[in-house]
Amino acid sequence: MALRPCTGFTISSLRNASAANDNLFSLLSFSSSSSPAKRNLLFSSLRDHLRRFASSASLYRQHLRNQQQQQQQQQSRVKEKSETLAQKIGKSIRRAGAPSKARVYADVNVVRPKDYWDYESLAVQWGVQDDYEVVRKVGRGKYSEVFEGIHATDNEKCVIKILKPVKKKKIKREIKILQNLCGGPNIVKLLDIVRDQQSKTPSLIFEHVNNKDFKVLYPTLSDYDVRYYIFELLKALDFCHSRGIMHRDVKPHNVMIDHEQRKLRLIDWGLAEFYHPGKEYNVRVASRYFKGPELLVDLQDYDYSLDLWSLGCMFAGMIFRKEPFFYGHDNYDQLVKIAKVLGTDELNAYLNKYRIELDPNLTSLVGRHSRKPWTKFINSENQHLAVPEAVDFVDKLLRYDHQERPTAKEAMAHPYFYPIRNAESSRTPRSQ
């Protein structure tokens, strides 16, 4: 009966992270090795323990109020201490006359029936919550808590993603996208959707991947390994793009790799969105170090090419052994870090092409920089990875102008992946 306690945990952890979490995880770790009888008793007591917090939504609302007050107080202290240049920066201005449209898959959702992309009208079919039990916590994000779990009847491992309180349409969007992508290459499989009857907290059940932390795994990867896994990731991206979907949060944390099985899965589709040409999207997506320039200069009619920039940042971090590759302290500094590598001449050309005017304070903050050669990042520790084809590939990906970046399919055809394509073709049986 593990999901019920955990749905309470999402609220209890917010209510009392230190005390409740220590109790919870000591109990959870004990439960995984307990006998069935003891485990049932344990989960009953755990349910009672956590539902004291989940029984009243006012606790969570009070937490939010307290959190907002703390944030306001902290912001006030920072402002009093020093009003930095970044705090004076306003939004960029986009002049009419230079619209942007995806080079490929632009009309996928135009020609498909409305019920393919109209996630707000989705009627969610809820599964049986009692079919799953929690084993241990494996991660947390802004919108969810993630646990390793098991299916109660067959003991098959799974991953349980418990969603924090967000707008219903955001939950429906993630579910609809995962359903549309079901069976795609290297896309994490959504197995079930359940909801606690009392707290109404939804949970998504996914296939389990025996992932190794990228900070541990990446330094051990060979040149061939990097080529292989980036190629596998491109398969997932081309598939989702061909289905009219932008991931919008590509980063190492969202790429699960089971190195023993040489299996990769692209996860966390919570920020993913359907692409419609001409639509203006929220620029507050992707994680800072992987945000494309289009997000940092407030270009809202971006497209699938955003995912290729994020992949480029991830790839650069892998081949140059520099993680993260662009290490900005905030969104404005992120643009500065990019400009110090790619130069400001090309940035200005990009802004002029799309008729974007930066706030003068941001222009001042960015300054003027010449382009830094990629060879400057090569050293004795990474030269076995930063081979000429790899450097050429990263150069193709990390372009200010999103329309100059290769599509996922074009990227897969790059010479860097010749050994991978060659190996795949040799494994594919030829027709008689």
Short mmCIF file of C-alpha atoms in Angstrom, two decimals, residues 117-342:
data_model
loop_
_atom_site.label_atom_id
_atom_site.label_comp_id
_atom_site.label_asym_id
_atom_site.label_seq_id
_atom_site.Cartn_x
_atom_site.Cartn_y
_atom_site.Cartn_z
CA TRP A 117 -2.46 17.83 -29.14
CA ASP A 118 -5.40 19.22 -27.16
CA TYR A 119 -4.21 17.91 -23.79
CA GLU A 120 -6.63 20.03 -21.77
CA SER A 121 -9.52 17.85 -22.94
CA LEU A 122 -7.72 14.63 -21.93
CA ALA A 123 -9.78 12.29 -19.74
CA VAL A 124 -7.21 10.55 -17.53
CA GLN A 125 -7.77 6.84 -16.93
CA TRP A 126 -6.52 6.18 -13.39
CA GLY A 127 -4.90 2.86 -12.51
CA VAL A 128 -4.92 1.03 -9.17
CA GLN A 129 -2.67 2.73 -6.64
CA ASP A 130 -2.39 -0.33 -4.40
CA ASP A 131 -0.56 -2.20 -7.17
CA TYR A 132 2.67 -0.35 -6.29
CA GLU A 133 4.98 -0.06 -3.31
CA VAL A 134 7.83 2.35 -2.64
CA VAL A 135 11.38 1.12 -2.03
CA ARG A 136 13.52 4.25 -1.81
CA LYS A 137 13.78 7.86 -2.89
CA VAL A 138 15.97 8.44 -5.94
CA GLY A 139 15.49 12.11 -6.74
CA ARG A 140 13.46 15.26 -6.59
CA GLY A 141 12.75 18.19 -8.85
CA LYS A 142 10.83 21.42 -8.88
CA TYR A 143 7.59 19.68 -9.77
CA SER A 144 7.97 16.14 -8.44
CA GLU A 145 9.54 13.61 -6.09
CA VAL A 146 10.87 10.38 -7.60
CA PHE A 147 11.04 6.95 -5.99
CA GLU A 148 12.16 3.49 -6.93
CA GLY A 149 9.22 1.16 -6.50
CA ILE A 150 7.96 -2.33 -7.20
CA HIS A 151 4.79 -3.77 -8.63
CA ALA A 152 3.14 -5.49 -5.66
CA THR A 153 2.09 -8.66 -7.50
CA ASP A 154 5.15 -9.52 -9.59
CA ASN A 155 7.88 -7.54 -7.75
CA GLU A 156 8.96 -5.90 -11.02
CA LYS A 157 10.93 -2.71 -10.42
CA CYS A 158 9.46 0.59 -11.55
CA VAL A 159 9.91 4.32 -11.00
CA ILE A 160 7.20 6.31 -9.23
CA LYS A 161 7.05 10.02 -9.99
CA ILE A 162 4.82 11.78 -7.47
CA LEU A 163 3.71 15.15 -8.77
CA LYS A 164 3.68 18.18 -6.51
CA PRO A 165 0.61 20.45 -6.63
CA VAL A 166 0.57 22.10 -10.06
CA LYS A 167 -2.10 23.16 -12.52
CA LYS A 168 -4.14 20.22 -13.82
CA LYS A 169 -3.44 21.15 -17.42
CA LYS A 170 0.32 20.79 -16.85
CA ILE A 171 -0.20 17.26 -15.53
CA LYS A 172 -2.47 16.45 -18.46
CA ARG A 173 0.11 17.81 -20.89
CA GLU A 174 2.83 15.51 -19.57
CA ILE A 175 0.52 12.50 -19.65
CA LYS A 176 -0.73 13.24 -23.17
CA ILE A 177 2.79 13.70 -24.49
CA LEU A 178 4.00 10.46 -22.89
CA GLN A 179 1.03 8.61 -24.37
CA ASN A 180 1.69 10.06 -27.82
CA LEU A 181 5.36 9.04 -27.63
CA CYS A 182 4.67 5.54 -26.31
CA GLY A 183 6.94 2.98 -27.96
CA GLY A 184 9.32 5.55 -29.44
CA PRO A 185 13.06 4.79 -29.49
CA ASN A 186 14.75 5.57 -26.17
CA ILE A 187 11.67 7.34 -24.77
CA VAL A 188 10.98 6.34 -21.16
CA LYS A 189 7.87 4.13 -21.00
CA LEU A 190 4.85 5.32 -19.03
CA LEU A 191 3.37 2.18 -17.46
CA ASP A 192 0.51 3.53 -15.38
CA ILE A 193 -1.12 6.63 -13.89
CA VAL A 194 -2.53 6.47 -10.36
CA ARG A 195 -4.01 8.90 -7.86
CA ASP A 196 -4.46 8.82 -4.11
CA GLN A 197 -8.18 8.95 -3.36
CA GLN A 198 -7.79 11.09 -0.26
CA SER A 199 -5.15 13.66 -1.18
CA LYS A 200 -5.87 13.49 -4.97
CA THR A 201 -2.11 13.54 -5.56
CA PRO A 202 -1.28 11.94 -8.94
CA SER A 203 1.67 9.66 -9.60
CA LEU A 204 3.17 8.48 -12.86
CA ILE A 205 4.60 4.95 -13.02
CA PHE A 206 7.55 4.44 -15.38
CA GLU A 207 9.82 1.63 -16.47
CA HIS A 208 12.89 1.23 -14.28
CA VAL A 209 16.33 2.07 -15.65
CA ASN A 210 19.45 1.04 -13.73
CA ASN A 211 20.98 4.48 -14.12
CA LYS A 212 24.43 5.55 -12.94
CA ASP A 213 24.90 9.18 -11.92
CA PHE A 214 26.33 11.08 -14.90
CA LYS A 215 29.01 12.69 -12.72
CA VAL A 216 30.31 9.20 -12.03
CA LEU A 217 29.61 7.67 -15.44
CA TYR A 218 30.75 10.34 -17.91
CA PRO A 219 34.44 10.42 -16.83
CA THR A 220 34.62 6.68 -17.53
CA LEU A 221 33.17 6.80 -21.06
CA SER A 222 35.35 6.09 -24.07
CA ASP A 223 35.25 8.03 -27.33
CA TYR A 224 33.04 5.33 -28.84
CA ASP A 225 30.73 5.34 -25.81
CA VAL A 226 30.12 9.08 -26.14
CA ARG A 227 29.35 8.72 -29.85
CA TYR A 228 27.01 5.82 -29.12
CA TYR A 229 24.99 7.48 -26.36
CA ILE A 230 24.67 10.84 -28.12
CA PHE A 231 23.44 8.96 -31.21
CA GLU A 232 20.88 7.13 -29.06
CA LEU A 233 19.73 10.45 -27.58
CA LEU A 234 19.35 11.91 -31.07
CA LYS A 235 17.06 9.00 -31.97
CA ALA A 236 14.77 9.98 -29.11
CA LEU A 237 14.85 13.66 -30.09
CA ASP A 238 14.14 13.02 -33.76
CA PHE A 239 11.23 10.80 -32.79
CA CYS A 240 9.61 13.32 -30.44
CA HIS A 241 10.19 16.16 -32.91
CA SER A 242 8.63 14.09 -35.70
CA ARG A 243 5.60 13.76 -33.44
CA GLY A 244 5.37 17.53 -33.04
CA ILE A 245 6.84 17.68 -29.53
CA MET A 246 9.70 19.75 -28.06
CA HIS A 247 11.30 18.30 -24.91
CA ARG A 248 12.58 21.67 -23.60
CA ASP A 249 14.65 20.23 -20.75
CA VAL A 250 17.45 18.16 -22.28
CA LYS A 251 20.31 17.79 -19.79
CA PRO A 252 22.39 14.97 -18.25
CA HIS A 253 19.97 14.66 -15.30
CA ASN A 254 17.19 13.73 -17.74
CA VAL A 255 19.17 11.16 -19.71
CA MET A 256 19.16 7.82 -17.92
CA ILE A 257 21.93 5.42 -18.95
CA ASP A 258 22.20 1.77 -17.97
CA HIS A 259 25.79 1.30 -19.08
CA GLU A 260 25.84 -2.47 -18.53
CA GLN A 261 22.88 -2.92 -20.86
CA ARG A 262 23.98 0.04 -23.05
CA LYS A 263 20.46 1.37 -22.72
CA LEU A 264 19.49 5.06 -22.76
CA ARG A 265 16.17 6.68 -21.91
CA LEU A 266 15.12 10.33 -22.23
CA ILE A 267 13.00 11.14 -19.19
CA ASP A 268 11.11 14.00 -17.51
CA TRP A 269 8.62 15.29 -20.06
CA GLY A 270 7.10 17.74 -17.59
CA LEU A 271 8.29 20.79 -19.57
CA ALA A 272 7.65 19.26 -23.00
CA GLU A 273 5.20 21.03 -25.29
CA PHE A 274 3.46 20.60 -28.64
CA TYR A 275 4.93 22.74 -31.41
CA HIS A 276 2.58 25.02 -33.36
CA PRO A 277 4.15 27.37 -35.94
CA GLY A 278 3.91 31.01 -34.97
CA LYS A 279 2.97 30.30 -31.37
CA GLU A 280 4.80 32.25 -28.67
CA TYR A 281 6.04 30.02 -25.86
CA ASN A 282 7.23 30.67 -22.33
CA VAL A 283 10.99 31.28 -22.26
CA ARG A 284 11.21 30.07 -18.66
CA VAL A 285 11.97 26.49 -19.65
CA ALA A 286 15.10 24.31 -19.65
CA SER A 287 17.72 24.39 -16.92
CA ARG A 288 20.00 27.43 -16.82
CA TYR A 289 23.21 25.83 -18.09
CA PHE A 290 21.34 24.31 -21.06
CA LYS A 291 19.15 27.28 -22.03
CA GLY A 292 19.45 28.27 -25.66
CA PRO A 293 20.23 31.90 -26.59
CA GLU A 294 16.66 32.24 -27.87
CA LEU A 295 15.40 31.83 -24.31
CA LEU A 296 17.96 34.26 -22.90
CA VAL A 297 17.00 37.02 -25.35
CA ASP A 298 13.23 36.43 -25.02
CA LEU A 299 12.61 35.02 -28.50
CA GLN A 300 9.30 33.25 -27.90
CA ASP A 301 8.55 31.61 -31.26
CA TYR A 302 11.32 29.06 -30.77
CA ASP A 303 11.06 25.46 -31.94
CA TYR A 304 12.60 21.97 -31.79
CA SER A 305 16.07 23.43 -32.38
CA LEU A 306 16.13 24.47 -28.72
CA ASP A 307 16.69 20.79 -27.86
CA LEU A 308 19.72 20.68 -30.17
CA TRP A 309 21.35 23.58 -28.31
CA SER A 310 20.78 21.81 -25.00
CA LEU A 311 22.24 18.62 -26.47
CA GLY A 312 25.21 20.67 -27.68
CA CYS A 313 25.86 21.96 -24.15
CA MET A 314 25.65 18.44 -22.81
CA PHE A 315 27.94 17.10 -25.55
CA ALA A 316 30.49 19.90 -25.04
CA GLY A 317 30.58 19.06 -21.34
CA MET A 318 31.30 15.42 -22.19
CA ILE A 319 34.04 15.86 -24.77
CA PHE A 320 35.83 18.75 -23.06
CA ARG A 321 35.35 17.29 -19.56
CA LYS A 322 33.90 20.62 -18.43
CA GLU A 323 30.57 20.27 -16.64
CA PRO A 324 28.60 22.41 -17.07
CA PHE A 325 30.18 23.85 -20.19
CA PHE A 326 28.48 27.26 -19.88
CA TYR A 327 28.44 28.04 -16.15
CA GLY A 328 26.33 31.15 -15.64
CA HIS A 329 25.35 32.37 -12.18
CA ASP A 330 21.97 33.59 -13.42
CA ASN A 331 20.18 33.84 -16.78
CA TYR A 332 21.91 37.11 -17.69
CA ASP A 333 25.33 35.76 -16.78
CA GLN A 334 24.49 32.64 -18.80
CA LEU A 335 24.31 34.79 -21.93
CA VAL A 336 27.61 36.41 -20.93
CA LYS A 337 29.28 32.99 -20.61
CA ILE A 338 28.00 32.00 -24.05
CA ALA A 339 29.19 35.28 -25.59
CA LYS A 340 32.68 34.77 -24.15
CA VAL A 341 32.94 31.57 -26.19
CA LEU A 342 30.93 32.28 -29.35
#
